[in-house]
């Protein structure tokens, strides 16, 4: 179980450029929760992800996993619990290394890396089985350098790499936003399948309202560093894009301003 | 095979270990490490001092390797923990090593002419290929281990491997350390073969290392680590052959060596990008001409059809 309590984060504190990224955020993810996160520009969605993954440390408040406070732990140490997929399809894989080498690095997520050979016969069998799940033929291209794959293929590989070792929490930061509609569709359905099969606790930031409504069992809406709406599975069933936009206006008193928002 | 060619191969093999070290930082870690100029002399100095005091030559060589490891680790710590720019941390370490090397050696030049070295009684051309190939193979295996993979990923996509739990500060320190260990090892062997260690013998070493890496990759390719390490070793030998040939030109002096090296590196760096540019340009021209011709033929047939129908 992941808990974020009273987390605040300021950028450039005390200067004219001071910006409140997060202010007093409380969020509790129950095991198996799949939460989609939406919000306007600068609402603090990415900062929330960065605070959980340890890229940034909060000014106040704590992050804990299974009751263990991990607020002060560096990014690489938290990796044993956290799987991540970035928006940039290039960010989640090493381009000059082969598919199997990338898989081998993901296989050791959060463990000590010693002098054992990375790609062994036994491990290769595991990788093959996992890659086959993607259904895009990567299992037959073990020795191909990842840099030769298309953006969609790389993102599919990133997604597999961060999930197949069953992290306690999976963070998806607009991981379909940089892809064309067909590829985005593929990655979305893969996400759904992988998360369901392994019942991963997931937090997904998206700009696609329809996707936010369709996926997951819970939806939160953020604005100006706060969580302004938390919709559970039951309410989520009757939710539409219009009602969601209406809710935003009602609570924040203005229209949802997001230059990248996709209504569906 | 002796004479100038044998001599060039000999030197190429001796400096190949240094080139492998440069390959690790320059190519794998993507970290331009100038510590090399200092750590090469550190290796030579440690070996020379120990041997001239009667130490077992192999032990002295091993100690030199250790000295290089330490120097590289310090550069890595300056860069990662001290957050000093990569180039600058190498330069700082290089300068610091100049004084440290003088302290180690006690004087600017140590002769090993009368001492027993690892090459006493055996030909360099017998022993060096074994050492170089063994180290090349060890590196190939290391870069396939879990730790080696994370080291490679640090140079390839640091953000990615951090998100999978590798401490990229540590992988950098290990990589830079290993690199300088090999450089110092090379220094120790060069000193023993040449019969002396000199405080200034490391100057320009980074450029020689780069020349070997670039020449090797250009001629022999770098598709995989196994291929690249072989290319670097061969590149080091080819570099020495080029230098030997250049020095046989009558009006060139031995002191022109560093200029020749710099020119080789410049040519090797500029040539591929110029070639790529020319190729792209000629491709684009050909393709445009093709498209134009196609468009022209289509418009004439279309025109003819229209007249026929009209």
Coordinates of C-alpha atoms in Angstrom, one line a residue:
Chain A
X1 CA 0.0 0.0 0.0
X2 CA 1.3 3.4 -0.9
X3 CA 0.5 6.5 1.1
X4 CA 1.2 10.1 0.4
X5 CA 0.5 12.3 3.4
X6 CA 0.6 16.1 3.6
X7 CA 3.1 16.5 0.8
X8 CA 4.0 20.0 -0.3
X9 CA 6.5 21.1 -2.9
X10 CA 7.5 24.6 -4.0
X11 CA 9.6 25.6 -6.9
X12 CA 11.9 28.7 -6.5
X13 CA 10.6 29.4 -2.9
X14 CA 10.8 33.0 -1.8
X15 CA 11.6 34.4 -5.3
X16 CA 9.3 36.2 -7.7
X17 CA 9.0 32.9 -9.6
X18 CA 7.7 31.0 -6.7
X19 CA 5.3 28.3 -7.8
X20 CA 3.2 26.0 -5.7
X21 CA 3.5 22.5 -7.3
X22 CA 1.9 20.5 -4.6
X23 CA 0.2 21.8 -1.4
X24 CA -0.8 19.4 1.3
X25 CA -1.6 16.4 -0.9
X26 CA -3.0 13.3 0.8
X27 CA -3.5 10.2 -1.3
X28 CA -3.8 6.6 -0.4
X29 CA -3.5 3.8 -3.0
X30 CA -5.0 0.5 -2.0
X31 CA -3.5 -2.7 -3.4
X32 CA -4.8 -3.2 -6.9
X33 CA -6.0 0.4 -7.3
X34 CA -5.7 1.7 -10.9
X35 CA -6.0 5.5 -10.6
X36 CA -6.1 7.8 -13.5
X37 CA -4.9 11.4 -12.9
X38 CA -6.1 14.4 -14.9
X39 CA -5.8 18.1 -14.4
X40 CA -4.9 21.5 -16.0
X41 CA -1.5 22.7 -16.9
X42 CA 0.8 23.0 -13.9
X43 CA -1.7 21.2 -11.7
X44 CA 1.2 19.2 -10.1
X45 CA 0.6 15.8 -11.8
X46 CA 4.2 15.3 -12.9
X47 CA 5.5 16.6 -9.6
X48 CA 3.4 14.1 -7.8
X49 CA 4.9 11.3 -9.9
X50 CA 8.4 12.7 -9.3
X51 CA 7.9 12.8 -5.5
X52 CA 6.7 9.2 -5.4
X53 CA 9.6 8.0 -7.6
X54 CA 12.2 10.0 -5.6
X55 CA 13.3 12.2 -8.5
X56 CA 12.3 15.1 -6.2
X57 CA 12.0 15.3 -2.5
X58 CA 9.0 17.0 -0.9
X59 CA 9.4 20.1 1.2
X60 CA 7.1 18.7 3.8
X61 CA 5.1 15.5 4.2
X62 CA 5.9 11.9 3.7
X63 CA 5.7 9.1 1.2
X64 CA 5.4 5.6 2.5
X65 CA 5.1 2.1 1.0
X66 CA 3.7 -0.7 3.1
X67 CA 4.0 1.5 6.2
X68 CA 7.7 2.1 5.5
X69 CA 8.5 5.8 5.2
X70 CA 10.7 6.3 2.1
X71 CA 10.6 10.1 1.8
X72 CA 14.4 10.4 2.1
X73 CA 15.4 7.4 0.0
X74 CA 17.1 8.2 -3.3
X75 CA 15.5 7.3 -6.6
X76 CA 17.6 4.3 -7.3
X77 CA 16.8 2.8 -4.0
X78 CA 13.1 3.0 -4.4
X79 CA 13.2 1.4 -7.8
X80 CA 12.7 -2.0 -6.1
X81 CA 9.1 -1.1 -5.4
X82 CA 8.4 1.3 -8.3
X83 CA 8.0 0.7 -12.0
X84 CA 7.9 3.7 -14.3
X85 CA 7.1 4.5 -17.9
X86 CA 7.9 7.9 -19.2
X87 CA 6.2 10.1 -21.7
X88 CA 9.2 10.1 -24.1
X89 CA 9.4 6.6 -25.8
X90 CA 13.2 7.1 -25.9
X91 CA 13.4 7.5 -22.1
X92 CA 12.6 4.0 -20.8
X93 CA 15.1 1.9 -22.8
X94 CA 18.8 2.0 -23.6
X95 CA 19.1 2.5 -27.4
X96 CA 22.5 1.1 -28.0
X97 CA 21.8 -2.1 -26.2
X98 CA 19.9 -5.1 -27.4
X99 CA 16.3 -6.0 -26.5
X100 CA 17.5 -9.0 -24.4
X101 CA 20.1 -6.8 -22.6
X102 CA 17.4 -4.2 -21.8
X103 CA 15.2 -7.0 -20.5
X104 CA 18.1 -8.3 -18.4
X105 CA 18.5 -4.9 -16.8
X106 CA 14.8 -4.6 -16.0
X107 CA 14.9 -8.2 -14.7
X108 CA 17.3 -7.0 -11.9
X109 CA 15.2 -4.0 -11.0
X110 CA 16.0 -3.0 -7.4
X111 CA 18.5 -5.8 -6.8
X112 CA 22.2 -5.8 -6.4
X113 CA 24.0 -6.1 -9.7
X114 CA 27.0 -8.4 -9.5
X115 CA 29.2 -10.4 -11.8
X116 CA 26.5 -12.8 -13.0
X117 CA 26.1 -12.9 -16.8
X118 CA 23.1 -10.7 -17.6
X119 CA 21.5 -12.8 -20.4
X120 CA 21.6 -16.5 -19.6
X121 CA 19.7 -19.3 -21.3
X122 CA 17.2 -19.5 -18.3
X123 CA 16.6 -15.8 -18.3
X124 CA 16.2 -15.7 -22.1
X125 CA 13.4 -18.2 -21.8
X126 CA 11.6 -15.9 -19.4
X127 CA 12.2 -12.8 -21.6
X128 CA 10.9 -14.7 -24.6
X129 CA 7.7 -15.6 -22.8
X130 CA 7.2 -12.0 -21.6
X131 CA 8.0 -10.4 -24.9
X132 CA 5.5 -12.7 -26.7
X133 CA 2.7 -11.1 -24.5
X134 CA 3.2 -7.9 -26.4
X135 CA 2.2 -9.6 -29.6
X136 CA 4.4 -7.4 -31.8
X137 CA 7.1 -9.9 -32.6
X138 CA 9.8 -8.5 -30.4
X139 CA 10.5 -12.0 -29.0
X140 CA 12.0 -12.9 -32.4
X141 CA 14.3 -9.8 -32.4
X142 CA 16.3 -10.5 -29.2
X143 CA 19.6 -9.3 -30.7
X144 CA 18.2 -6.1 -32.3
X145 CA 19.4 -2.9 -30.8
X146 CA 16.5 -1.0 -29.2
X147 CA 17.4 2.1 -31.0
X148 CA 16.2 0.5 -34.2
X149 CA 12.7 0.0 -32.9
X150 CA 9.8 2.4 -33.7
X151 CA 8.5 4.7 -31.0
X152 CA 5.5 2.5 -30.4
X153 CA 7.6 -0.6 -30.1
X154 CA 10.0 1.1 -27.7
X155 CA 7.1 2.2 -25.5
X156 CA 5.6 -1.3 -25.5
X157 CA 9.0 -2.6 -24.5
X158 CA 9.3 0.1 -21.7
X159 CA 5.9 -0.9 -20.5
X160 CA 6.8 -4.6 -20.3
X161 CA 10.2 -3.9 -18.7
X162 CA 8.7 -1.9 -15.9
X163 CA 5.9 -4.3 -15.2
X164 CA 7.1 -7.9 -15.6
X165 CA 8.9 -7.9 -12.3
X166 CA 5.7 -6.9 -10.5
X167 CA 6.4 -3.6 -8.8
X168 CA 4.4 -2.5 -5.8
X169 CA 3.3 0.5 -7.8
X170 CA 3.4 1.4 -11.4
X171 CA 3.7 5.0 -12.4
X172 CA 2.6 6.0 -16.0
X173 CA 3.4 9.6 -16.8
X174 CA 1.4 10.3 -20.0
X175 CA 3.0 7.3 -21.6
X176 CA 0.8 7.4 -24.7
X177 CA 0.9 11.2 -25.3
X178 CA 3.9 11.1 -27.7
X179 CA 2.5 8.4 -29.9
X180 CA 0.3 8.5 -33.0
X181 CA -3.4 7.5 -32.3
X182 CA -3.0 3.9 -33.5
X183 CA 0.2 3.3 -31.5
X184 CA -1.4 5.0 -28.5
X185 CA -4.3 2.7 -28.8
X186 CA -2.0 -0.4 -28.8
X187 CA -0.1 0.9 -25.7
X188 CA -3.3 1.7 -23.9
X189 CA -4.7 -1.8 -24.4
X190 CA -1.4 -3.4 -23.5
X191 CA -1.4 -1.3 -20.3
X192 CA -4.9 -2.5 -19.5
X193 CA -4.0 -6.2 -20.0
X194 CA -0.7 -6.1 -18.1
X195 CA -2.1 -4.2 -15.2
X196 CA -5.1 -6.5 -15.0
X197 CA -3.1 -9.7 -15.3
X198 CA -0.7 -8.8 -12.6
X199 CA -3.2 -6.7 -10.6
X200 CA -0.7 -3.9 -10.3
X201 CA -1.3 -0.9 -8.2
X202 CA -1.1 1.9 -10.8
X203 CA -1.1 5.6 -11.0
X204 CA -1.5 7.0 -14.5
X205 CA -1.4 10.6 -15.6
X206 CA -3.2 11.3 -18.9
X207 CA -4.4 14.2 -21.0
X208 CA -7.0 12.0 -22.6
X209 CA -10.3 12.5 -20.7
X210 CA -12.0 9.5 -22.3
X211 CA -9.0 7.3 -21.5
X212 CA -9.1 8.6 -17.9
X213 CA -12.7 7.7 -17.6
X214 CA -12.5 4.3 -19.4
X215 CA -9.4 3.0 -17.6
X216 CA -8.9 2.1 -14.0
X217 CA -11.2 2.0 -10.9
X218 CA -10.6 5.5 -9.6
X219 CA -10.1 8.9 -11.1
X220 CA -8.5 12.0 -9.4
X221 CA -8.5 15.5 -10.7
X222 CA -5.8 17.9 -9.7
X223 CA -5.7 21.7 -9.9
X224 CA -3.1 24.2 -8.5
X225 CA -1.3 21.6 -6.5
X226 CA -4.4 20.1 -4.9
X227 CA -6.6 17.1 -5.5
X228 CA -9.9 18.6 -6.2
X229 CA -11.9 15.6 -7.1
X230 CA -11.7 11.9 -6.2
X231 CA -14.1 9.6 -8.1
X232 CA -14.5 6.0 -7.0
X233 CA -15.3 3.0 -9.2
X234 CA -19.1 3.2 -8.8
X235 CA -19.4 6.9 -9.6
X236 CA -16.9 6.5 -12.4
X237 CA -19.2 4.2 -14.3
X238 CA -21.7 7.1 -15.0
X239 CA -19.0 9.6 -15.7
X240 CA -18.8 11.4 -19.1
X241 CA -16.3 13.9 -20.5
X242 CA -18.9 16.7 -20.3
X243 CA -19.7 16.0 -16.7
X244 CA -16.0 15.8 -15.8
X245 CA -15.4 19.2 -17.4
X246 CA -18.5 20.6 -15.7
X247 CA -17.2 19.3 -12.3
X248 CA -13.9 21.1 -12.9
X249 CA -15.6 24.4 -13.7
X250 CA -17.9 24.0 -10.7
X251 CA -15.0 23.3 -8.2
X252 CA -12.3 25.6 -9.6
X253 CA -14.5 28.3 -10.9
X254 CA -12.9 28.4 -14.4
X255 CA -12.6 26.3 -17.5
X256 CA -10.1 23.4 -17.7
X257 CA -7.1 25.0 -19.4
X258 CA -4.8 22.5 -20.9
X259 CA -3.3 23.0 -24.3
X260 CA -2.8 19.3 -24.8
X261 CA -6.0 18.0 -23.4
X262 CA -7.8 15.4 -25.5
X263 CA -11.5 15.1 -25.0
X264 CA -11.8 11.8 -26.6
Chain B
X1 CA 59.3 -9.6 -38.3
X2 CA 61.4 -7.0 -36.8
X3 CA 62.6 -3.6 -37.9
X4 CA 60.2 -0.7 -37.8
X5 CA 57.1 -2.8 -38.4
X6 CA 57.7 -5.2 -35.5
X7 CA 58.5 -2.2 -33.4
X8 CA 55.2 -0.5 -34.3
X9 CA 53.2 -3.7 -33.5
X10 CA 55.0 -3.9 -30.2
X11 CA 54.2 -0.4 -29.2
X12 CA 50.6 -0.8 -30.5
X13 CA 50.1 -3.8 -28.1
X14 CA 51.7 -1.9 -25.2
X15 CA 49.5 1.1 -25.7
X16 CA 46.4 -1.0 -26.5
X17 CA 45.5 -1.4 -22.8
X18 CA 45.5 2.4 -22.5
X19 CA 43.3 2.6 -25.6
X20 CA 40.9 0.1 -24.0
X21 CA 40.8 2.3 -20.9
X22 CA 40.0 5.4 -23.0
X23 CA 37.3 3.4 -24.9
X24 CA 35.6 2.6 -21.6
X25 CA 35.2 6.3 -20.6
X26 CA 35.0 7.9 -24.0
X27 CA 32.6 5.5 -25.7
X28 CA 30.9 3.4 -23.0
X29 CA 30.4 6.0 -20.3
X30 CA 30.3 8.9 -22.7
X31 CA 32.7 10.7 -20.3
X32 CA 35.7 12.5 -21.7
X33 CA 38.2 11.7 -19.1
X34 CA 41.5 13.6 -19.1
X35 CA 42.8 11.9 -16.0
X36 CA 44.6 9.6 -18.5
X37 CA 47.5 11.9 -19.0
X38 CA 48.3 11.7 -15.3
X39 CA 47.4 8.2 -14.5
X40 CA 49.5 6.8 -17.3
X41 CA 52.6 8.3 -15.6
X42 CA 51.3 7.2 -12.2
X43 CA 51.4 3.6 -13.5
X44 CA 54.8 4.0 -15.0
X45 CA 56.1 5.7 -11.9
X46 CA 54.8 3.2 -9.4
X47 CA 56.2 0.3 -11.4
X48 CA 59.5 2.0 -11.9
X49 CA 60.0 2.9 -8.3
X50 CA 59.1 -0.6 -7.1
X51 CA 61.2 -2.4 -9.6
X52 CA 64.2 -0.1 -9.1
X53 CA 63.9 -0.9 -5.3
X54 CA 64.0 -4.6 -6.2
X55 CA 60.4 -5.5 -6.2
X56 CA 59.0 -8.4 -8.2
X57 CA 58.2 -6.9 -11.6
X58 CA 54.7 -8.6 -11.8
X59 CA 53.8 -7.3 -8.4
X60 CA 55.0 -3.8 -9.3
X61 CA 52.8 -4.0 -12.5
X62 CA 49.8 -5.0 -10.4
X63 CA 50.5 -2.2 -7.9
X64 CA 50.5 0.2 -10.9
X65 CA 47.1 -1.1 -11.9
X66 CA 45.9 -0.4 -8.4
X67 CA 47.3 3.1 -8.5
X68 CA 45.4 3.8 -11.7
X69 CA 42.2 2.4 -10.1
X70 CA 42.5 4.8 -7.2
X71 CA 43.2 7.8 -9.4
X72 CA 40.2 7.1 -11.6
X73 CA 38.0 6.5 -8.6
X74 CA 38.9 10.0 -7.3
X75 CA 38.0 11.6 -10.7
X76 CA 34.7 9.8 -10.6
X77 CA 34.0 10.9 -7.0
X78 CA 34.9 14.6 -7.9
X79 CA 32.4 14.3 -10.8
X80 CA 29.5 12.5 -9.2
X81 CA 29.7 13.5 -5.5
X82 CA 31.4 16.9 -6.0
X83 CA 29.1 17.6 -9.0
X84 CA 32.1 19.0 -10.9
X85 CA 31.9 19.1 -14.7
X86 CA 33.3 16.0 -16.2
X87 CA 36.0 17.5 -18.3
X88 CA 37.1 19.7 -15.4
X89 CA 37.2 16.9 -12.9
X90 CA 39.6 15.0 -15.2
X91 CA 41.8 18.1 -15.7
X92 CA 41.9 18.7 -12.0
X93 CA 43.0 15.1 -11.3
X94 CA 45.5 15.3 -14.1
X95 CA 47.2 18.4 -12.6
X96 CA 47.0 16.9 -9.1
X97 CA 48.6 13.7 -10.4
X98 CA 51.6 15.6 -11.8
X99 CA 52.7 16.5 -8.2
X100 CA 51.6 13.1 -6.9
X101 CA 53.6 11.3 -9.6
X102 CA 56.7 13.4 -8.7
X103 CA 56.2 12.4 -5.1
X104 CA 55.9 8.7 -6.0
X105 CA 58.9 8.8 -8.3
X106 CA 61.1 11.1 -6.1
X107 CA 62.8 12.4 -9.3
X108 CA 61.6 13.2 -12.8
X109 CA 63.2 10.2 -14.4
X110 CA 63.9 6.7 -13.3
X111 CA 66.0 4.3 -15.4
X112 CA 65.1 0.6 -15.5
X113 CA 67.9 -0.4 -17.9
X114 CA 69.7 -2.6 -15.5
X115 CA 66.6 -3.9 -13.7
X116 CA 64.7 -7.1 -14.2
X117 CA 61.3 -6.4 -15.7
X118 CA 58.4 -8.6 -16.9
X119 CA 60.0 -8.5 -20.3
X120 CA 63.4 -9.8 -19.2
X121 CA 64.2 -12.9 -21.2
X122 CA 60.9 -12.9 -23.2
X123 CA 60.0 -11.2 -26.3
X124 CA 57.4 -8.4 -26.0
X125 CA 55.7 -9.8 -29.1
X126 CA 55.2 -13.1 -27.3
X127 CA 53.9 -11.9 -24.0
X128 CA 51.9 -8.8 -25.0
X129 CA 49.4 -10.5 -27.3
X130 CA 48.6 -12.9 -24.5
X131 CA 48.0 -10.1 -22.0
X132 CA 46.1 -7.9 -24.3
X133 CA 43.8 -10.7 -25.6
X134 CA 43.2 -11.9 -22.0
X135 CA 42.2 -8.4 -20.9
X136 CA 40.1 -7.9 -23.9
X137 CA 38.2 -11.1 -23.3
X138 CA 37.8 -10.3 -19.6
X139 CA 36.3 -6.9 -20.5
X140 CA 33.9 -8.5 -23.0
X141 CA 32.7 -10.9 -20.3
X142 CA 32.5 -8.1 -17.7
X143 CA 30.3 -6.0 -20.0
X144 CA 27.8 -8.8 -20.3
X145 CA 27.4 -9.2 -16.5
X146 CA 24.6 -7.5 -14.6
X147 CA 27.0 -4.9 -13.3
X148 CA 28.6 -4.4 -16.8
X149 CA 25.2 -4.0 -18.3
X150 CA 24.3 -1.2 -15.8
X151 CA 27.6 0.5 -16.5
X152 CA 26.9 0.5 -20.2
X153 CA 23.4 1.7 -19.7
X154 CA 24.8 4.6 -17.5
X155 CA 26.5 5.9 -20.7
X156 CA 23.5 5.1 -22.9
X157 CA 20.5 6.2 -20.9
X158 CA 21.3 7.1 -17.3
X159 CA 17.7 8.1 -16.4
X160 CA 16.5 4.7 -17.5
X161 CA 18.9 2.6 -15.5
X162 CA 18.3 4.8 -12.4
X163 CA 14.6 4.0 -12.7
X164 CA 15.6 0.3 -12.6
X165 CA 17.5 0.9 -9.4
X166 CA 21.1 1.2 -10.4
X167 CA 23.2 3.9 -8.6
X168 CA 24.6 5.7 -11.6
X169 CA 27.1 7.6 -9.4
X170 CA 28.6 4.3 -8.4
X171 CA 28.6 2.9 -12.0
X172 CA 30.4 6.0 -13.2
X173 CA 33.0 5.8 -10.4
X174 CA 33.6 2.1 -11.2
X175 CA 33.9 2.7 -14.9
X176 CA 36.3 5.6 -14.6
X177 CA 38.3 3.7 -12.1
X178 CA 38.6 0.6 -14.3
X179 CA 39.5 2.8 -17.2
X180 CA 42.4 4.4 -15.4
X181 CA 43.5 1.1 -14.0
X182 CA 44.1 -0.1 -17.5
X183 CA 45.8 3.1 -18.5
X184 CA 48.2 2.8 -15.5
X185 CA 48.8 -0.8 -16.4
X186 CA 49.7 0.3 -19.9
X187 CA 52.1 2.9 -18.4
X188 CA 53.8 0.3 -16.2
X189 CA 54.4 -1.9 -19.2
X190 CA 55.6 0.9 -21.5
X191 CA 58.1 1.9 -18.8
X192 CA 59.4 -1.6 -18.5
X193 CA 59.7 -2.1 -22.2
X194 CA 61.3 1.3 -22.8
X195 CA 63.6 1.0 -19.8
X196 CA 62.6 4.2 -18.0
X197 CA 59.8 6.2 -16.5
X198 CA 59.6 9.9 -17.1
X199 CA 57.3 12.5 -15.4
X200 CA 56.2 13.8 -18.8
X201 CA 55.6 10.5 -20.5
X202 CA 51.8 10.8 -20.1
X203 CA 51.4 14.1 -21.9
X204 CA 49.0 13.8 -24.9
X205 CA 48.1 10.2 -23.9
X206 CA 44.4 10.9 -24.1
X207 CA 44.7 12.0 -27.7
X208 CA 46.7 8.9 -28.6
X209 CA 44.0 6.8 -26.9
X210 CA 41.2 8.6 -28.8
X211 CA 43.1 8.2 -32.1
X212 CA 43.3 4.4 -31.5
X213 CA 39.7 4.2 -30.6
X214 CA 38.5 6.2 -33.6
X215 CA 40.8 4.6 -36.1
X216 CA 39.9 1.1 -34.8
X217 CA 36.2 1.8 -35.0
X218 CA 36.4 3.3 -38.4
X219 CA 38.3 0.4 -39.9
X220 CA 37.0 -2.6 -38.0
X221 CA 33.6 -1.5 -36.9
X222 CA 32.0 -1.3 -33.4
X223 CA 28.7 -3.2 -33.8
X224 CA 29.0 -5.0 -30.5
X225 CA 31.3 -4.7 -27.5
X226 CA 33.3 -7.8 -28.6
X227 CA 33.9 -6.2 -31.9
X228 CA 34.6 -2.8 -30.5
X229 CA 37.2 -4.0 -28.0
X230 CA 39.0 -5.9 -30.8
X231 CA 38.8 -2.8 -33.0
X232 CA 40.4 -0.7 -30.3
X233 CA 43.3 -3.1 -29.9
X234 CA 43.8 -3.2 -33.6
X235 CA 43.3 0.6 -33.8
X236 CA 46.2 1.0 -31.4
X237 CA 48.4 -1.1 -33.6
X238 CA 47.4 0.7 -36.8
X239 CA 48.0 4.0 -35.1
X240 CA 51.6 3.0 -34.3
X241 CA 52.1 1.8 -37.9
X242 CA 50.8 5.1 -39.3
X243 CA 53.1 7.0 -36.9
X244 CA 56.1 4.8 -37.8
X245 CA 55.5 5.4 -41.5
X246 CA 55.1 9.2 -40.9
X247 CA 58.3 9.3 -39.0
X248 CA 60.1 7.6 -41.9
X249 CA 59.3 10.7 -44.0
X250 CA 62.6 12.5 -44.1
X251 CA 61.6 16.0 -43.2
X252 CA 59.5 15.0 -40.1
X253 CA 61.1 14.9 -36.7
X254 CA 60.3 12.7 -33.7
X255 CA 59.1 15.8 -31.9
X256 CA 56.4 16.2 -34.6
X257 CA 54.7 13.1 -33.2
X258 CA 52.1 14.9 -31.1
X259 CA 51.1 17.1 -34.0
X260 CA 50.8 14.1 -36.3
X261 CA 48.6 12.4 -33.7
X262 CA 46.4 15.5 -33.3
X263 CA 46.0 15.6 -37.1
X264 CA 45.1 11.9 -37.3
X265 CA 42.4 12.4 -34.7
X266 CA 41.1 15.5 -36.5
X267 CA 40.9 13.7 -39.8
X268 CA 39.3 10.6 -38.3
X269 CA 36.7 12.8 -36.6
X270 CA 35.9 15.1 -39.5
X271 CA 36.1 12.5 -42.3
X272 CA 33.0 10.4 -41.3
X273 CA 30.7 13.4 -40.9
X274 CA 31.9 15.0 -44.2
X275 CA 31.4 11.6 -45.9
X276 CA 27.9 11.3 -44.4
X277 CA 27.0 14.8 -45.5
X278 CA 28.2 14.2 -49.0
X279 CA 26.4 10.9 -49.2
X280 CA 23.1 12.4 -48.0
X281 CA 23.4 15.3 -50.4
X282 CA 24.1 13.1 -53.4
X283 CA 21.2 10.8 -52.3
X284 CA 18.9 13.7 -52.0
X285 CA 19.9 15.0 -55.4
X286 CA 19.4 11.7 -57.1
X287 CA 16.1 11.1 -55.4
X288 CA 14.8 14.6 -56.3
X289 CA 15.9 14.1 -60.0
X290 CA 14.0 10.8 -59.9
X291 CA 10.9 12.4 -58.6
X292 CA 11.1 15.2 -61.0
X293 CA 11.5 12.8 -63.9
X294 CA 8.5 10.8 -62.7
X295 CA 6.4 13.9 -62.3
X296 CA 7.4 15.1 -65.8
X297 CA 6.5 11.8 -67.5
X298 CA 3.2 11.7 -65.6
X299 CA 2.2 15.2 -66.6
X300 CA 3.0 14.5 -70.3
X301 CA 1.0 11.3 -70.4
X302 CA -1.8 13.0 -68.5
X303 CA -1.6 15.9 -71.0
X304 CA -1.7 13.5 -74.0
X305 CA -4.7 11.7 -72.6
X306 CA -6.5 15.0 -72.2
X307 CA -5.8 16.0 -75.8
X308 CA -7.0 12.6 -77.0
X309 CA -10.2 12.7 -75.1
X310 CA -10.7 16.4 -76.0

